Amino acid sequence: MRLKTYAMLLLALLLVGCQSQNTYSKLRDKEKKAISAYIDREGINVLDEMPTVWGEKDYYAVPNYDDFYIHVIDVDSTSGEIHTADIILMRYKKYGLGAYSDTIRYWNTDDGGSPISFQYGNPTDEFYCAGWSAAIEVMKYNGHCRIICPSKLGFTEDNSNVTPYGYELKFTKRPF
């Protein structure tokens, strides 16, 4: 009798546990809601076309990248266009999109330290981030921007955790 009671209890616990687990689809839905809530809370104006003049809260919804948005702060079109295999020097801030977000990582200051570097378009590079590459693809030149990056375009750990982040990026093509 006791064994039957334990078996029933174990079965009940397993059923409850399975029902409470999040599937990837549920996690993606929560991620989309988190991005949408961030956009609403920050008063972001989502644009379907790339503007020539950027308002402070304007973010462009980049086609072919679901839930990826960019706000261009500065572009140096005299720097020469960035191409696949160019080495990019990157300084960045990474922050959560929650109501009380904390900055996760800070860029090195302009007056000290070194930026990280990665090869643009090389997904096997240690510092490759598809969201960073998408920002460079949009901007084409050295620049400064902010992005809202869904997990599938983030670093591996972001993708695994289905966690979106915001980034502020300053990047330049390394001169030869």
Short mmCIF file of C-alpha atoms in Angstrom, two decimals:
data_model
loop_
_atom_site.label_atom_id
_atom_site.label_comp_id
_atom_site.label_asym_id
_atom_site.label_seq_id
_atom_site.Cartn_x
_atom_site.Cartn_y
_atom_site.Cartn_z
CA MET A 1 0.00 0.00 0.00
CA ARG A 2 2.78 2.36 0.89
CA LEU A 3 4.56 1.74 -2.44
CA LYS A 4 1.36 2.52 -4.33
CA THR A 5 1.00 5.84 -2.42
CA TYR A 6 4.60 6.83 -3.23
CA ALA A 7 4.14 5.91 -6.87
CA MET A 8 0.97 8.03 -7.08
CA LEU A 9 2.73 10.95 -5.40
CA LEU A 10 5.70 10.69 -7.76
CA LEU A 11 3.40 10.56 -10.78
CA ALA A 12 1.52 13.65 -9.55
CA LEU A 13 4.79 15.55 -9.08
CA LEU A 14 5.98 14.61 -12.57
CA LEU A 15 2.73 15.75 -14.14
CA VAL A 16 2.80 19.09 -12.32
CA GLY A 17 6.47 19.58 -13.24
CA CYS A 18 5.85 18.87 -16.91
CA GLN A 19 2.93 21.28 -17.06
CA SER A 20 4.95 24.13 -15.56
CA GLN A 21 7.95 23.78 -17.85
CA ASN A 22 8.36 26.43 -20.51
CA THR A 23 8.70 25.25 -24.07
CA TYR A 24 10.91 27.21 -26.45
CA SER A 25 7.76 28.58 -28.08
CA LYS A 26 6.48 29.87 -24.73
CA LEU A 27 9.88 31.40 -23.95
CA ARG A 28 9.92 33.16 -27.35
CA ASP A 29 6.42 34.51 -26.65
CA LYS A 30 7.64 35.86 -23.28
CA GLU A 31 10.67 37.36 -25.03
CA LYS A 32 8.49 39.11 -27.62
CA LYS A 33 6.34 40.52 -24.79
CA ALA A 34 9.46 41.73 -22.95
CA ILE A 35 10.70 43.52 -26.07
CA SER A 36 7.26 45.04 -26.69
CA ALA A 37 7.00 46.17 -23.05
CA TYR A 38 10.45 47.77 -23.26
CA ILE A 39 9.48 49.64 -26.43
CA ASP A 40 6.28 50.90 -24.79
CA ARG A 41 7.93 51.80 -21.47
CA GLU A 42 10.76 53.72 -23.17
CA GLY A 43 8.38 55.55 -25.55
CA ILE A 44 10.22 54.21 -28.59
CA ASN A 45 8.86 55.17 -32.00
CA VAL A 46 9.19 52.10 -34.27
CA LEU A 47 9.76 52.99 -37.93
CA ASP A 48 9.19 50.75 -40.94
CA GLU A 49 11.52 52.80 -43.13
CA MET A 50 15.08 53.90 -42.43
CA PRO A 51 14.98 57.63 -41.64
CA THR A 52 17.46 60.17 -42.98
CA VAL A 53 17.14 62.16 -39.75
CA TRP A 54 16.83 60.25 -36.47
CA GLY A 55 14.63 61.42 -33.63
CA GLU A 56 15.88 60.61 -30.13
CA LYS A 57 13.37 57.75 -29.70
CA ASP A 58 13.26 56.51 -33.32
CA TYR A 59 14.18 52.87 -33.87
CA TYR A 60 14.09 51.19 -37.26
CA ALA A 61 12.52 47.70 -37.41
CA VAL A 62 15.11 45.96 -39.58
CA PRO A 63 13.44 43.76 -42.23
CA ASN A 64 14.30 40.04 -42.24
CA TYR A 65 15.26 40.19 -38.53
CA ASP A 66 12.23 39.61 -36.28
CA ASP A 67 12.22 41.79 -33.17
CA PHE A 68 15.52 43.51 -34.07
CA TYR A 69 15.55 47.31 -33.89
CA ILE A 70 18.29 49.87 -34.45
CA HIS A 71 18.70 53.53 -33.53
CA VAL A 72 21.58 55.16 -35.40
CA ILE A 73 23.40 57.84 -33.40
CA ASP A 74 26.33 58.55 -35.72
CA VAL A 75 27.77 57.18 -38.98
CA ASP A 76 31.16 58.05 -40.42
CA SER A 77 30.54 57.59 -44.13
CA THR A 78 34.09 58.85 -44.86
CA SER A 79 35.55 55.79 -43.09
CA GLY A 80 35.17 53.41 -46.02
CA GLU A 81 32.50 50.75 -46.25
CA ILE A 82 32.76 47.69 -44.00
CA HIS A 83 32.98 44.34 -45.83
CA THR A 84 32.86 40.69 -44.82
CA ALA A 85 36.14 39.53 -43.24
CA ASP A 86 37.07 43.06 -42.06
CA ILE A 87 38.28 43.17 -38.46
CA ILE A 88 35.95 45.27 -36.33
CA LEU A 89 37.00 47.04 -33.14
CA MET A 90 33.98 47.19 -30.83
CA ARG A 91 33.12 49.00 -27.62
CA TYR A 92 29.71 48.21 -26.18
CA LYS A 93 27.28 48.40 -23.31
CA LYS A 94 24.92 45.47 -22.78
CA TYR A 95 21.79 45.96 -20.69
CA GLY A 96 18.67 44.05 -19.78
CA LEU A 97 15.27 45.12 -21.07
CA GLY A 98 13.43 44.63 -17.77
CA ALA A 99 11.68 47.43 -15.91
CA TYR A 100 14.69 47.75 -13.60
CA SER A 101 17.44 46.84 -16.00
CA ASP A 102 21.06 46.84 -15.02
CA THR A 103 23.95 47.32 -17.35
CA ILE A 104 25.49 43.89 -17.75
CA ARG A 105 28.76 44.91 -19.39
CA TYR A 106 30.42 48.24 -20.02
CA TRP A 107 32.61 49.27 -22.90
CA ASN A 108 36.18 50.22 -22.26
CA THR A 109 36.52 53.96 -22.02
CA ASP A 110 37.96 55.94 -24.90
CA ASP A 111 40.86 57.03 -22.71
CA GLY A 112 42.08 53.59 -21.73
CA GLY A 113 41.85 49.89 -22.35
CA SER A 114 41.30 48.14 -25.62
CA PRO A 115 38.14 47.39 -27.53
CA ILE A 116 37.32 43.80 -28.41
CA SER A 117 37.87 42.76 -32.00
CA PHE A 118 36.12 40.25 -34.21
CA GLN A 119 35.95 39.35 -37.87
CA TYR A 120 32.77 40.71 -39.43
CA GLY A 121 30.70 37.94 -41.00
CA ASN A 122 32.56 35.09 -39.29
CA PRO A 123 30.13 33.21 -37.00
CA THR A 124 32.96 31.07 -35.62
CA ASP A 125 34.75 34.12 -34.20
CA GLU A 126 34.85 34.15 -30.38
CA PHE A 127 33.16 37.57 -30.16
CA TYR A 128 30.67 37.08 -33.00
CA CYS A 129 27.17 38.36 -32.29
CA ALA A 130 24.61 38.18 -35.11
CA GLY A 131 22.89 41.32 -33.77
CA TRP A 132 26.14 43.29 -33.97
CA SER A 133 26.64 42.06 -37.52
CA ALA A 134 23.09 43.07 -38.41
CA ALA A 135 23.77 46.58 -37.05
CA ILE A 136 26.95 46.83 -39.14
CA GLU A 137 25.04 45.55 -42.17
CA VAL A 138 22.48 48.35 -41.74
CA MET A 139 25.03 51.10 -41.06
CA LYS A 140 27.73 49.96 -43.56
CA TYR A 141 30.35 52.32 -42.06
CA ASN A 142 32.03 53.02 -38.72
CA GLY A 143 29.45 54.24 -36.27
CA HIS A 144 27.59 54.50 -33.01
CA CYS A 145 24.14 52.99 -32.49
CA ARG A 146 21.75 51.35 -30.07
CA ILE A 147 20.05 48.06 -30.82
CA ILE A 148 17.32 45.93 -29.33
CA CYS A 149 18.52 42.40 -29.89
CA PRO A 150 16.37 39.26 -29.55
CA SER A 151 18.09 36.20 -28.11
CA LYS A 152 18.39 34.42 -31.45
CA LEU A 153 20.68 37.25 -32.65
CA GLY A 154 22.63 37.50 -29.39
CA PHE A 155 25.54 35.60 -27.95
CA THR A 156 25.22 31.85 -27.40
CA GLU A 157 24.29 32.20 -23.72
CA ASP A 158 21.57 34.74 -24.62
CA ASN A 159 20.15 32.36 -27.21
CA SER A 160 20.22 29.44 -24.77
CA ASN A 161 18.42 31.48 -22.12
CA VAL A 162 16.01 33.09 -24.64
CA THR A 163 16.89 36.50 -23.19
CA PRO A 164 16.79 39.71 -25.24
CA TYR A 165 19.20 42.55 -24.53
CA GLY A 166 19.82 46.11 -25.54
CA TYR A 167 23.25 47.23 -26.67
CA GLU A 168 24.93 50.53 -27.29
CA LEU A 169 27.68 49.96 -29.85
CA LYS A 170 30.65 52.03 -31.03
CA PHE A 171 32.60 50.30 -33.74
CA THR A 172 35.30 50.97 -36.30
CA LYS A 173 36.91 48.94 -39.02
CA ARG A 174 40.51 48.21 -38.07
CA PRO A 175 42.84 50.03 -40.45
CA PHE A 176 45.38 47.89 -42.28
#
